[in-house]
CSV table of C-alpha atoms and ligand atoms in Angstrom, one decimal:
chain,number,residue,atom,x,y,z
K,188,MET,CA,3.2,-12.3,17.5
K,189,TYR,CA,0.6,-13.2,14.9
K,190,GLU,CA,-0.7,-16.7,14.6
K,191,LEU,CA,0.2,-18.7,11.5
K,192,ASP,CA,-3.2,-18.6,9.8
K,193,SER,CA,-3.0,-14.7,9.8
K,194,ALA,CA,-0.1,-14.7,7.5
K,195,ALA,CA,-2.2,-14.7,4.3
K,196,LEU,CA,-4.4,-11.9,5.7
K,197,LEU,CA,-1.3,-9.8,6.6
K,198,ASP,CA,-0.3,-10.0,3.0
K,199,GLU,CA,-3.6,-8.5,1.8
K,200,ARG,CA,-3.6,-4.9,0.7
K,201,THR,CA,-4.5,-1.7,2.5
K,202,LEU,CA,-5.0,1.7,0.9
K,203,VAL,CA,-2.9,4.6,2.4
K,204,LEU,CA,-4.2,8.1,2.4
K,205,ASN,CA,-2.4,11.2,3.3
K,206,ARG,CA,-3.5,13.7,5.9
K,207,SER,CA,-5.9,15.3,3.2
K,208,TRP,CA,-7.3,11.9,2.5
K,209,ALA,CA,-5.7,11.7,-1.0
K,210,VAL,CA,-4.5,8.3,-2.0
K,211,VAL,CA,-0.7,7.9,-1.5
K,212,SER,CA,-0.1,4.2,-2.0
K,213,VAL,CA,-1.1,0.7,-1.4
K,214,THR,CA,0.7,-1.3,1.2
K,215,THR,CA,0.3,-4.6,3.0
K,216,VAL,CA,-2.0,-5.1,5.9
K,217,ARG,CA,1.1,-6.0,7.9
K,218,ARG,CA,2.7,-2.6,7.3
K,219,ALA,CA,-0.5,-0.7,7.7
K,220,LEU,CA,-1.1,-2.3,11.2
K,221,GLY,CA,2.4,-1.4,12.1
K,222,MET,CA,1.8,2.2,11.1
K,223,VAL,CA,-1.3,2.2,13.2
K,224,TYR,CA,0.4,0.6,16.2
K,225,ARG,CA,3.1,3.2,16.1
K,226,ARG,CA,0.6,6.0,15.9
K,227,VAL,CA,1.7,7.1,12.4
K,228,ALA,CA,-1.6,6.3,10.9
K,229,ARG,CA,-5.3,5.6,11.9
K,230,VAL,CA,-7.6,2.9,10.6
K,231,ILE,CA,-10.6,4.2,8.5
K,232,ALA,CA,-13.6,2.1,9.3
K,233,PRO,CA,-15.1,0.9,5.9
K,234,GLU,CA,-18.7,1.4,6.9
K,235,THR,CA,-18.6,4.7,8.7
K,236,TYR,CA,-15.3,6.3,7.5
K,237,GLU,CA,-14.6,7.1,11.1
K,238,THR,CA,-10.9,6.8,12.1
K,239,HIS,CA,-9.5,4.7,14.8
K,240,ASP,CA,-6.3,4.2,16.8
K,241,PHE,CA,-5.0,0.7,17.4
K,242,ASP,CA,-6.9,0.2,20.6
K,243,SER,CA,-10.2,1.5,19.5
K,244,TRP,CA,-9.9,-0.5,16.2
K,245,ALA,CA,-9.1,-3.6,18.3
K,246,THR,CA,-12.2,-3.0,20.5
K,247,LEU,CA,-14.3,-2.5,17.5
K,248,SER,CA,-12.9,-5.7,15.9
K,249,SER,CA,-14.1,-7.9,18.6
K,250,ALA,CA,-17.6,-6.5,18.3
K,251,ARG,CA,-18.0,-6.7,14.4
K,252,GLY,CA,-17.4,-9.4,11.8
K,253,GLY,CA,-15.0,-9.4,8.9
K,254,PRO,CA,-11.6,-11.0,8.4
K,255,CYS,CA,-9.3,-10.6,11.5
K,256,VAL,CA,-5.7,-11.3,12.2
K,257,ARG,CA,-5.1,-12.9,15.7
K,258,THR,CA,-2.4,-12.2,18.0
K,259,VAL,CA,-2.1,-14.1,21.4
K,260,SER,CA,-4.3,-11.7,23.1
K,261,LEU,CA,-6.1,-9.7,20.3
K,262,ARG,CA,-8.3,-10.1,17.3
K,263,ILE,CA,-7.7,-7.3,14.9
K,264,ARG,CA,-9.9,-6.8,11.9
K,265,VAL,CA,-8.0,-6.3,8.6
K,266,PRO,CA,-7.8,-2.6,7.8
K,267,GLU,CA,-8.9,-1.8,4.3
K,268,ALA,CA,-7.7,1.7,4.4
K,269,VAL,CA,-5.6,3.8,6.8
K,270,VAL,CA,-4.9,7.7,6.9
K,271,LEU,CA,-1.5,9.1,7.8
K,272,LEU,CA,-1.5,11.5,10.6
K,273,ARG,CA,1.2,13.8,9.4
K,274,TYR,CA,2.1,13.2,5.7
K,275,ASP,CA,0.7,15.8,3.3
K,276,GLY,CA,2.6,15.1,0.1
K,277,LEU,CA,1.9,12.9,-2.8
K,278,PRO,CA,4.4,10.3,-3.9
K,279,GLN,CA,6.7,10.9,-6.8
K,280,ALA,CA,5.9,8.2,-9.2
K,281,ARG,CA,8.8,7.0,-11.3
K,282,VAL,CA,7.5,4.7,-14.0
K,283,PRO,CA,10.3,2.4,-15.3
K,284,PHE,CA,11.1,2.5,-18.9
K,285,SER,CA,9.9,-0.7,-20.6
K,286,ARG,CA,8.3,-1.9,-23.8
K,287,LYS,CA,5.0,-2.6,-22.1
K,288,ASN,CA,5.0,0.9,-20.4
K,289,LEU,CA,5.9,2.6,-23.7
K,290,PHE,CA,3.0,1.0,-25.4
K,291,ARG,CA,0.8,2.0,-22.6
K,292,ARG,CA,2.1,5.6,-22.5
K,293,ASP,CA,1.6,6.1,-26.3
K,294,ASN,CA,-1.7,4.3,-26.2
K,295,PHE,CA,-0.9,2.0,-29.2
K,296,THR,CA,-0.8,5.2,-31.3
K,297,CYS,CA,1.9,6.1,-33.8
K,298,GLN,CA,3.5,9.3,-32.5
K,299,TYR,CA,4.0,10.6,-36.0
K,300,CYS,CA,0.7,10.1,-37.9
K,301,GLY,CA,-1.4,9.8,-34.8
K,302,HIS,CA,-3.1,6.5,-36.0
K,303,ARG,CA,-4.0,3.8,-33.5
K,304,ARG,CA,-2.6,0.3,-34.5
K,305,PRO,CA,-2.5,-3.2,-33.1
K,306,ALA,CA,0.7,-3.8,-31.2
K,307,GLU,CA,2.2,-6.0,-34.0
K,308,ASP,CA,2.0,-3.0,-36.5
K,309,LEU,CA,3.9,-0.8,-34.2
K,310,SER,CA,7.5,-0.6,-33.4
K,311,ILE,CA,9.6,1.4,-30.9
K,312,ASP,CA,11.4,4.2,-32.7
K,313,HIS,CA,14.5,6.0,-31.4
K,314,LEU,CA,14.3,9.7,-32.3
K,315,VAL,CA,18.0,10.0,-32.3
K,316,PRO,CA,19.0,6.6,-33.8
K,317,ARG,CA,20.9,4.1,-31.7
K,318,ALA,CA,23.6,4.1,-34.4
K,319,ARG,CA,24.2,7.8,-33.5
K,320,GLY,CA,24.2,7.2,-29.7
K,321,GLY,CA,20.5,7.6,-29.2
K,322,ARG,CA,19.5,6.2,-25.8
K,323,SER,CA,16.6,3.9,-25.0
K,324,SER,CA,14.7,6.3,-22.7
K,325,TRP,CA,11.3,7.9,-22.2
K,326,GLU,CA,12.5,11.1,-23.9
K,327,ASN,CA,14.2,9.4,-27.0
K,328,CYS,CA,11.6,6.6,-27.7
K,329,VAL,CA,8.1,6.7,-29.3
K,330,LEU,CA,5.8,4.2,-31.0
K,331,ALA,CA,5.8,4.4,-34.7
K,332,CYS,CA,3.7,2.6,-37.3
K,333,LEU,CA,5.4,0.6,-40.1
K,334,GLU,CA,4.8,3.5,-42.7
K,335,CYS,CA,6.2,6.2,-40.6
K,336,ASN,CA,9.0,3.9,-39.5
K,337,LEU,CA,10.1,3.3,-43.1
K,338,ARG,CA,9.7,7.0,-43.9
K,339,LYS,CA,12.0,7.9,-41.1
K,340,GLY,CA,14.6,5.4,-42.0
K,341,ASP,CA,17.9,5.9,-40.3
K,342,GLY,CA,17.6,9.6,-39.7
K,343,THR,CA,16.0,11.9,-37.2
K,344,PRO,CA,12.4,12.9,-37.5
K,345,GLU,CA,13.6,16.4,-38.7
K,346,GLU,CA,15.7,14.9,-41.4
K,347,ALA,CA,12.8,12.8,-42.6
K,348,GLY,CA,10.3,15.8,-42.4
K,349,LEU,CA,8.2,14.1,-39.6
K,350,ARG,CA,6.7,15.8,-36.8
K,351,LEU,CA,5.7,14.3,-33.5
K,352,ILE,CA,2.2,14.7,-32.2
K,353,ARG,CA,3.6,15.3,-28.7
K,354,LYS,CA,6.8,15.6,-26.9
K,355,PRO,CA,7.8,12.2,-25.4
K,356,SER,CA,8.4,12.3,-21.6
K,357,ARG,CA,8.3,10.0,-18.7
K,358,PRO,CA,4.6,9.3,-17.8
K,359,ARG,CA,3.3,10.2,-14.3
K,360,TRP,CA,1.5,7.1,-13.3
K,361,ALA,CA,1.1,5.6,-9.9
K,362,PRO,CA,2.6,2.1,-10.2
K,363,TYR,CA,1.8,1.4,-6.6
K,364,LEU,CA,-1.9,1.4,-7.5
K,365,SER,CA,-1.4,-1.4,-9.8
K,366,VAL,CA,-3.3,-3.9,-7.7
K,367,ALA,CA,-4.9,-7.0,-9.0
K,368,VAL,CA,-8.6,-6.6,-9.3
K,369,GLY,CA,-9.3,-9.3,-6.8
K,370,ARG,CA,-7.2,-7.7,-4.1
K,371,ARG,CA,-9.1,-4.3,-4.4
K,372,LYS,CA,-11.7,-3.5,-1.7
K,373,ALA,CA,-15.1,-2.0,-2.4
K,374,SER,CA,-14.5,0.6,0.3
K,375,TRP,CA,-11.6,2.1,-1.8
K,376,ASP,CA,-14.1,3.4,-4.4
K,377,ARG,CA,-14.8,6.3,-2.3
K,378,PHE,CA,-11.1,7.3,-2.5
K,379,VAL,CA,-9.9,6.0,-5.8
K,380,SER,CA,-12.0,6.3,-8.9
K,381,GLU,CA,-11.5,3.7,-11.7
K,382,ARG,CA,-9.5,6.1,-13.7
K,383,TYR,CA,-6.8,6.2,-11.2
K,384,TRP,CA,-5.8,2.7,-11.7
K,385,ASN,CA,-2.8,2.6,-13.9
K,386,VAL,CA,-3.3,6.0,-15.3
K,387,GLU,CA,-1.8,9.5,-14.6
K,388,LEU,CA,-2.0,10.6,-11.1
K,389,GLU,CA,-2.7,14.3,-11.1
K,390,PRO,CA,-2.2,16.0,-7.7
C,569,LIG,ZN1,2.4,6.5,-38.4
């Protein structure tokens, strides 16, 4: 069992790569060490990018510095990244529908006239109005500026003679890469470019 002062370190974040070294997710140090212990993954040494199994990582941990978690008999350096031994796939990101995520998807841009506006000048427009059974969904909602919203009124875009600048759909982000800046590790830069944080994850 881990000692008490290791608890905070075990809640730190570890980057998870698939067998092709593509980023799959971010997990806790606790889960990452479990995967390494069960031989599902290997630790990537941040200095050399060599990979280690649990035993060789433990051996290396006693020789090098860095934050370590302690068990009764071992000091294990906190893994910053692990690579899965079998998994080739990429995760299917399902971004939840929310007001905040809709603003992010439409980039504060009216989807009718294409003008970027401050948040207070934009509203969420239902293509099929709610009064006609239109749902609040990624496919039925877009950002609209006040002018376009007034023009659209209670009708559909077709009825108002409005055309969308693009077809609305569920965004393909990687929500698991939403890690607070202070929790990111410098060694991750090799695997995750800045544009991957909270933007579309293209396989
Ligand atoms: Zn507009």
